[in-house]
Tab-separated table of C-alpha atoms in Angstrom:
chain	number	residue	atom	x	y	z
B	258	MET	CA	-0.045	0.043	-0.189
B	259	ALA	CA	3.296	1.908	0.627
B	260	ASP	CA	5.008	1.517	-2.290
B	261	LYS	CA	1.664	1.896	-4.117
B	262	TYR	CA	1.261	5.568	-2.707
B	263	LYS	CA	4.874	6.456	-3.749
B	264	ASP	CA	4.474	5.316	-6.707
B	265	LYS	CA	1.514	7.595	-7.674
B	266	LYS	CA	3.108	10.568	-5.664
B	267	ALA	CA	6.708	10.023	-7.651
B	268	LEU	CA	3.970	10.259	-10.576
B	269	LYS	CA	2.455	12.930	-10.153
B	270	ASN	CA	6.187	15.264	-9.159
B	271	THR	CA	6.946	14.096	-13.036
B	272	ALA	CA	3.600	14.121	-14.612
B	273	PRO	CA	4.261	17.643	-16.820
B	274	VAL	CA	2.355	20.893	-15.735
B	275	VAL	CA	-0.430	21.567	-17.863
B	276	THR	CA	-1.887	25.318	-17.542
B	277	PRO	CA	-4.597	26.381	-19.615
B	278	ALA	CA	-2.205	28.090	-21.930
B	279	ALA	CA	0.366	24.763	-22.524
B	280	SER	CA	-3.108	22.753	-23.418
B	281	GLU	CA	-4.464	25.217	-25.815
B	282	ALA	CA	-4.926	24.776	-29.890
B	283	SER	CA	-3.136	27.126	-32.281
B	284	TYR	CA	-3.275	29.944	-33.318
B	285	ASP	CA	-5.592	29.034	-36.414
B	286	ASP	CA	-7.511	26.852	-34.461
B	287	VAL	CA	-8.500	29.790	-32.201
B	288	LYS	CA	-9.679	32.264	-35.425
B	289	HIS	CA	-12.379	28.795	-36.294
B	290	GLU	CA	-13.140	28.639	-32.987
B	291	HIS	CA	-14.668	32.232	-33.044
B	292	ARG	CA	-16.920	32.899	-35.490
B	293	LEU	CA	-16.968	36.515	-35.313
B	294	TYR	CA	-12.884	36.696	-34.933
B	295	PHE	CA	-11.295	40.019	-36.643
B	296	ASN	CA	-8.114	41.085	-36.126
B	297	ILE	CA	-8.430	43.286	-32.776
B	298	VAL	CA	-4.647	43.819	-32.389
B	299	LYS	CA	-4.230	44.984	-35.640
B	300	LYS	CA	-7.259	47.363	-35.274
B	301	ARG	CA	-5.187	49.271	-32.585
B	302	TYR	CA	-5.119	52.691	-34.491
B	303	ILE	CA	-9.009	52.305	-34.555
B	304	TRP	CA	-9.562	51.714	-30.920
B	305	PHE	CA	-7.399	54.693	-29.811
B	306	VAL	CA	-9.335	57.387	-32.255
B	307	LEU	CA	-12.408	56.102	-31.064
B	308	SER	CA	-11.332	56.342	-27.747
B	309	LEU	CA	-9.948	59.954	-28.266
B	310	ILE	CA	-13.323	59.730	-30.008
B	311	LEU	CA	-14.926	59.760	-26.154
B	312	LEU	CA	-12.503	61.042	-23.992
B	313	ILE	CA	-11.886	64.717	-25.762
B	314	PRO	CA	-15.675	66.109	-25.529
B	315	GLY	CA	-15.819	65.061	-22.676
B	316	ILE	CA	-12.358	66.451	-21.158
B	317	ILE	CA	-13.531	69.607	-23.042
B	318	SER	CA	-16.929	69.487	-20.617
B	319	LEU	CA	-15.125	68.751	-17.356
B	320	PHE	CA	-13.272	72.007	-18.302
B	321	THR	CA	-16.089	74.669	-19.265
B	322	GLN	CA	-19.149	73.654	-17.940
B	323	GLY	CA	-17.487	70.775	-14.494
B	324	LEU	CA	-20.230	68.463	-13.066
B	325	ASN	CA	-23.390	68.820	-11.661
B	326	LEU	CA	-22.522	67.910	-8.153
B	327	SER	CA	-24.437	67.203	-4.874
B	328	ILE	CA	-25.714	69.572	-1.849
B	329	ASP	CA	-22.927	66.282	-0.882
B	330	TYR	CA	-20.421	68.128	-2.458
B	331	LYS	CA	-21.053	71.776	-2.076
B	332	GLY	CA	-23.166	72.069	0.360
B	333	GLY	CA	-27.086	72.621	0.635
B	334	SER	CA	-29.881	71.878	3.116
B	335	MET	CA	-31.683	68.142	3.873
B	336	PHE	CA	-35.187	67.334	4.440
B	337	ASP	CA	-36.422	64.074	5.579
B	338	ILE	CA	-40.240	64.326	5.357
B	339	GLN	CA	-42.837	61.471	6.261
B	340	PHE	CA	-45.718	61.892	4.884
B	341	ASN	CA	-49.128	60.628	6.300
B	342	GLU	CA	-50.087	59.346	2.939
B	343	LYS	CA	-48.904	58.616	-0.674
B	344	VAL	CA	-46.655	61.319	-2.613
B	345	THR	CA	-44.792	61.284	-6.203
B	346	GLN	CA	-41.614	62.904	-6.986
B	347	GLU	CA	-43.996	64.897	-9.291
B	348	GLU	CA	-46.046	67.243	-6.704
B	349	ILE	CA	-42.963	67.988	-4.508
B	350	ASN	CA	-40.388	69.050	-7.015
B	351	GLN	CA	-43.580	71.501	-8.155
B	352	ALA	CA	-43.236	73.022	-4.877
B	353	MET	CA	-39.983	73.582	-5.006
B	354	GLU	CA	-40.302	75.363	-8.310
B	355	SER	CA	-43.672	77.398	-7.171
B	356	VAL	CA	-41.509	79.107	-4.373
B	357	GLY	CA	-38.124	79.473	-6.562
B	358	LEU	CA	-36.368	75.953	-5.753
B	359	THR	CA	-34.714	73.092	-7.152
B	360	GLY	CA	-33.084	70.203	-5.986
B	361	THR	CA	-32.960	66.700	-5.774
B	362	VAL	CA	-36.096	64.428	-4.353
B	363	GLN	CA	-35.883	60.221	-2.955
B	364	LEU	CA	-38.737	58.502	-2.427
B	365	ALA	CA	-38.853	55.891	0.549
B	366	ASP	CA	-41.320	53.866	2.237
B	367	GLY	CA	-43.831	52.868	-0.349
B	368	ASP	CA	-44.125	57.000	-1.117
B	369	THR	CA	-44.684	58.092	2.210
B	370	SER	CA	-41.041	59.067	2.622
B	371	ALA	CA	-38.968	61.434	1.324
B	372	ILE	CA	-35.446	63.331	1.556
B	373	VAL	CA	-35.201	66.458	-0.034
B	374	ARG	CA	-31.784	68.308	-0.974
B	375	THR	CA	-32.157	71.755	-1.927
B	376	ASP	CA	-29.488	74.756	-1.499
B	377	ALA	CA	-29.119	75.759	1.429
B	378	LEU	CA	-31.653	78.001	3.114
B	379	ASP	CA	-32.749	80.140	5.957
B	380	GLN	CA	-35.938	80.206	8.235
B	381	ALA	CA	-38.448	82.252	5.622
B	382	LYS	CA	-37.470	80.641	2.636
B	383	ARG	CA	-37.307	76.619	4.715
B	384	ASP	CA	-40.919	77.704	5.656
B	385	GLU	CA	-41.686	78.738	2.547
B	386	LEU	CA	-40.800	75.340	1.026
B	387	LEU	CA	-42.746	73.283	3.342
B	388	ASP	CA	-45.580	75.089	3.398
B	389	ALA	CA	-45.544	74.394	-0.525
B	390	ILE	CA	-44.599	70.944	-0.537
B	391	GLN	CA	-47.565	70.488	2.402
B	392	LYS	CA	-50.562	72.127	0.246
B	393	GLN	CA	-48.808	70.668	-2.504
B	394	ALA	CA	-47.619	67.176	-2.233
B	395	GLY	CA	-49.112	65.973	1.125
B	396	SER	CA	-49.602	66.479	4.997
B	397	PHE	CA	-47.160	65.893	7.389
B	398	ASP	CA	-46.239	66.533	11.150
B	399	MET	CA	-43.639	69.632	10.463
B	400	LYS	CA	-42.408	69.028	14.240
B	401	ASN	CA	-41.149	65.244	12.697
B	402	VAL	CA	-39.366	66.388	9.566
B	403	GLU	CA	-35.465	66.100	10.114
B	404	GLU	CA	-33.089	68.925	8.730
B	405	GLN	CA	-29.874	69.007	8.327
B	406	LEU	CA	-27.182	71.319	6.747
B	407	VAL	CA	-24.369	70.310	4.361
B	408	GLN	CA	-21.229	73.005	4.517
B	409	PRO	CA	-19.142	72.893	1.058
B	410	ALA	CA	-16.133	72.024	3.395
B	411	ILE	CA	-17.646	68.416	3.848
B	412	GLY	CA	-17.820	68.346	0.142
B	413	ASN	CA	-14.530	69.646	0.105
B	414	GLU	CA	-13.603	66.732	1.990
B	415	LEU	CA	-14.878	64.116	0.075
B	416	LYS	CA	-13.047	65.264	-3.152
B	417	SER	CA	-10.020	65.403	-1.427
B	418	GLY	CA	-10.056	62.206	-0.127
B	419	ALA	CA	-11.102	60.953	-3.709
B	420	MET	CA	-8.828	61.741	-5.594
B	421	LYS	CA	-6.076	60.388	-3.014
B	422	SER	CA	-7.354	56.976	-2.942
B	423	LEU	CA	-7.848	56.787	-6.942
B	424	ALA	CA	-3.923	57.778	-6.500
B	425	VAL	CA	-3.053	55.778	-3.903
B	426	ALA	CA	-4.829	53.410	-5.893
B	427	SER	CA	-2.850	53.997	-9.250
B	428	VAL	CA	0.605	53.681	-7.398
B	429	LEU	CA	-0.977	50.528	-5.454
B	430	ILE	CA	-1.478	48.897	-8.401
B	431	LEU	CA	1.207	50.181	-10.870
B	432	ILE	CA	3.610	48.695	-8.273
B	433	TYR	CA	2.239	45.120	-8.095
B	434	VAL	CA	1.463	45.042	-11.578
B	435	SER	CA	5.639	45.889	-12.251
B	436	PHE	CA	6.336	43.016	-10.294
B	437	ARG	CA	3.242	40.069	-11.122
B	438	PHE	CA	4.077	41.277	-14.940
B	439	ARG	CA	6.365	43.647	-16.191
B	440	PHE	CA	6.464	47.348	-15.825
B	441	VAL	CA	5.247	48.346	-19.507
B	442	TYR	CA	2.216	46.314	-18.332
B	443	ALA	CA	1.705	48.073	-15.569
B	444	LEU	CA	1.982	51.288	-17.255
B	445	SER	CA	-0.685	50.238	-20.170
B	446	GLY	CA	-3.560	49.008	-17.602
B	447	VAL	CA	-3.077	52.428	-15.582
B	448	ILE	CA	-3.815	54.536	-18.642
B	449	ALA	CA	-6.243	51.895	-19.467
B	450	LEU	CA	-8.000	52.890	-15.816
B	451	LEU	CA	-8.249	56.449	-16.443
B	452	HIS	CA	-9.725	55.925	-19.711
B	453	ASP	CA	-12.476	54.742	-18.323
B	454	ILE	CA	-12.472	56.867	-15.157
B	455	VAL	CA	-12.375	60.154	-17.578
B	456	ILE	CA	-14.471	59.023	-19.779
B	457	THR	CA	-17.140	57.903	-17.165
B	458	LEU	CA	-16.578	61.673	-15.091
B	459	GLY	CA	-16.698	62.959	-18.527
B	460	LEU	CA	-20.564	61.558	-19.580
B	461	PHE	CA	-21.565	62.760	-16.729
B	462	SER	CA	-20.444	66.101	-17.611
B	463	LEU	CA	-22.100	66.087	-20.645
B	464	PHE	CA	-25.513	65.329	-19.918
B	465	GLN	CA	-24.945	67.571	-16.752
B	466	TRP	CA	-26.375	64.232	-14.292
B	467	GLU	CA	-26.133	65.107	-10.615
B	468	ILE	CA	-23.418	63.364	-8.906
B	469	ASP	CA	-23.582	62.538	-4.987
B	470	ALA	CA	-21.699	60.606	-2.136
B	471	ALA	CA	-21.904	57.537	-4.106
B	472	PHE	CA	-20.420	58.431	-7.083
B	473	ILE	CA	-16.951	58.095	-5.104
B	474	ALA	CA	-17.733	54.348	-4.113
B	475	ALA	CA	-18.724	53.750	-7.382
B	476	ILE	CA	-15.725	55.246	-9.295
B	477	LEU	CA	-13.253	53.379	-7.324
B	478	THR	CA	-15.409	50.144	-7.697
B	479	ILE	CA	-14.545	50.546	-11.380
B	480	PHE	CA	-10.907	51.058	-10.375
B	481	GLY	CA	-10.704	47.418	-8.952
B	482	TYR	CA	-13.457	45.934	-12.168
B	483	SER	CA	-10.760	47.339	-14.714
B	484	ILE	CA	-8.037	45.721	-13.347
B	485	ASN	CA	-9.487	42.184	-12.247
B	486	ASP	CA	-10.741	42.367	-16.954
B	487	THR	CA	-7.179	43.245	-17.547
B	488	VAL	CA	-5.366	40.957	-15.232
B	489	VAL	CA	-6.466	37.938	-16.463
B	490	ILE	CA	-6.131	39.456	-20.227
B	491	TYR	CA	-2.667	39.778	-18.783
B	492	ASP	CA	-2.226	36.612	-17.332
B	493	ARG	CA	-2.723	34.574	-20.621
B	494	ILE	CA	-0.049	36.301	-22.581
B	495	ARG	CA	1.968	35.809	-19.979
B	496	GLU	CA	1.187	32.284	-20.996
B	497	ASN	CA	1.748	32.288	-24.412
B	498	GLU	CA	4.788	34.525	-24.632
B	499	ARG	CA	6.181	31.891	-22.757
B	500	ARG	CA	5.728	29.637	-25.983
B	501	MET	CA	6.805	31.453	-28.791
B	502	LYS	CA	9.170	31.319	-30.836
B	503	LYS	CA	11.693	33.224	-32.222
B	504	LYS	CA	9.978	32.908	-35.775
B	505	ASP	CA	6.203	33.828	-34.207
B	506	SER	CA	5.015	37.416	-33.946
B	507	PHE	CA	3.622	39.244	-30.952
B	508	GLU	CA	0.905	41.138	-32.078
B	509	ASP	CA	-0.731	37.817	-33.368
B	510	MET	CA	0.318	35.975	-29.945
B	511	VAL	CA	-1.398	39.188	-28.166
B	512	ASP	CA	-4.525	38.529	-30.408
B	513	LYS	CA	-4.691	34.819	-29.797
B	514	SER	CA	-4.735	35.516	-25.986
B	515	VAL	CA	-7.075	38.609	-26.198
B	516	TRP	CA	-9.359	36.259	-28.120
B	517	GLN	CA	-9.153	32.892	-25.486
B	518	THR	CA	-10.342	35.318	-22.521
B	519	MET	CA	-13.157	36.977	-24.853
B	520	GLY	CA	-16.073	34.501	-23.271
B	521	ARG	CA	-15.141	35.163	-20.357
B	522	SER	CA	-15.161	38.995	-20.561
B	523	VAL	CA	-18.215	38.851	-22.069
B	524	LYS	CA	-19.779	37.032	-20.103
B	525	THR	CA	-18.777	38.269	-17.008
B	526	VAL	CA	-19.359	42.209	-18.246
B	527	CYS	CA	-22.856	40.746	-19.328
B	528	THR	CA	-23.954	39.152	-15.919
B	529	VAL	CA	-22.134	42.410	-13.835
B	530	LEU	CA	-24.724	44.359	-16.530
B	531	ILE	CA	-27.352	42.885	-15.723
B	532	ALA	CA	-27.978	43.879	-12.142
B	533	LEU	CA	-26.510	46.804	-12.490
B	534	LEU	CA	-29.171	47.120	-14.797
B	535	ALA	CA	-31.684	46.160	-12.438
B	536	ILE	CA	-30.362	48.035	-9.731
B	537	PHE	CA	-30.668	51.226	-11.686
B	538	LEU	CA	-34.348	50.334	-12.555
B	539	LEU	CA	-35.423	49.364	-9.596
B	540	GLY	CA	-32.745	50.634	-6.365
B	541	GLY	CA	-34.770	54.001	-6.200
B	542	GLU	CA	-33.202	57.376	-6.484
B	543	SER	CA	-30.707	57.245	-4.309
B	544	THR	CA	-28.677	54.396	-6.363
B	545	ARG	CA	-29.045	56.090	-9.034
B	546	SER	CA	-25.965	57.886	-9.394
B	547	PHE	CA	-24.072	55.362	-8.376
B	548	SER	CA	-25.630	52.383	-10.549
B	549	LEU	CA	-25.588	54.260	-13.893
B	550	ALA	CA	-21.617	55.374	-13.352
B	551	MET	CA	-21.715	51.364	-12.573
B	552	ILE	CA	-22.915	50.648	-15.774
B	553	ILE	CA	-21.117	52.644	-17.942
B	554	GLY	CA	-17.819	52.679	-16.280
B	555	VAL	CA	-17.963	48.679	-16.561
B	556	PHE	CA	-19.045	47.930	-19.932
B	557	PHE	CA	-15.509	50.571	-21.002
B	558	GLY	CA	-13.895	48.575	-18.333
B	559	ALA	CA	-14.216	45.566	-20.423
B	560	TYR	CA	-14.109	47.536	-23.264
B	561	SER	CA	-10.440	48.981	-22.232
B	562	SER	CA	-9.613	45.466	-21.195
B	563	ILE	CA	-9.937	44.029	-24.689
B	564	CYS	CA	-9.285	46.777	-27.326
B	565	ILE	CA	-6.914	49.023	-25.048
B	566	ALA	CA	-4.212	48.144	-22.248
B	567	SER	CA	-3.186	44.261	-24.178
B	568	GLN	CA	-2.790	46.470	-27.528
B	569	LEU	CA	-0.874	49.463	-25.389
B	570	VAL	CA	0.653	46.812	-24.408
B	571	VAL	CA	1.947	45.687	-28.231
B	572	GLU	CA	2.274	49.300	-29.111
B	573	ILE	CA	4.909	50.757	-26.122
B	574	LYS	CA	6.379	46.995	-26.556
B	575	LYS	CA	6.779	47.712	-30.930
B	576	ARG	CA	8.375	50.942	-30.349
B	577	THR	CA	10.521	50.606	-27.805
B	578	SER	CA	12.190	47.614	-29.291
B	579	GLY	CA	12.759	49.928	-32.547
B	580	ASP	CA	10.779	47.404	-34.003
B	581	ASN	CA	8.137	50.073	-36.160
B	582	LYS	CA	7.576	47.742	-39.530
B	583	LYS	CA	3.932	46.701	-38.972
B	584	ASP	CA	3.871	42.530	-38.934
B	585	ASN	CA	8.000	41.857	-37.912
B	586	PRO	CA	8.211	38.952	-35.113
B	587	VAL	CA	9.253	40.051	-31.750
B	588	GLU	CA	11.425	38.494	-29.382
B	589	SER	CA	10.342	36.807	-26.707
C-alpha cells in the first residue's frame, strides 16, 4: 500500500504541469473557433481613435461646465419628511419650483417618505418650502421633519479624499502589476483605468447628471473591476509568451490571448451589467447615480481591457524595441 502511494506521488511529481495555455489550440484554431473573429490587435489604431473621440468631448466639458455636484459636495439643506399618505416626486418638485427652488427628491417607504435636497435655506425660505410641499404634495407633521445642513467643507473633504484614494490606488496597482508582470503591462493597465474613469466623468459632465457621495464609491469600484479584467488577459498573454518561438509574432500572440479570454470577458461583463441595470431601474433614486456610473464604468472597463490595455502593451513594446515594421516578429 505504501509502495503504491509512493508510485502515485512520484508519477504526480514527474507529470508535466499543463496550464490552460499549454493545452491550447494554435492561433489558427482560435480563429476558427470564434465565428465573429477579426484581428483586434491590427485594428488597435481604430480603438485608440475611438477612445479619443469618446474622451475629448468629455474632457472639454469637464473644463468648461464641470460636474453637476449635489449638496453632498457643494453644501445645502436636506429635509427628511414622513408624509401621512403616498406622494409623488412630481408633486414635490412642483412645490419646490413654486417657491423658486430646485433640488433632488428621493422617495422611500412606499412613497410615504421623502428626502429633499436643495440649496442652503434661511428660516423664512425653509418655512415657505415646507408649507408649499404640505399644500401641493401631501400633509405631514412639521415637528417630525428632520433637517440637516451640509457644509461645503464636507464636500471639499470628500473630493480631496477621492482624489487621494485614486492616486494611492493607481500607484499601488502600478507597483503590483509591475511585480506580477512587467512595468509596460502596469503602465498600460493604469492608462486604461484612467481612460475608464475619464470617460465616466466626461459623460456625467456632458449630460450634467447629478453626482452624490455614492459616486466616489462607484469610481473606486470601477477602478478595481477594470484592472481585474485586464489582469486576466495579461495572465493569458504571459502564458502564451512563454511558449513563443523566435519566428512567432508578438502581435499574433496577443491577439490569440485576447480571443482566448473573450468568452470569459463578455460573459462576466454581461452578468454584472444585468445586475447593475436591475439596480438602476428598481433601486430607487438614492442608488441611481451609483448604478449609472457603474454601468458606464463596467462597460468601458471591459472595452479598455480588450481594446486598449493589451494594445498599448503591443504598441509600447513595438516602439521601445525599435521595430516599427508592421508585422515583424518580436522575440520573446
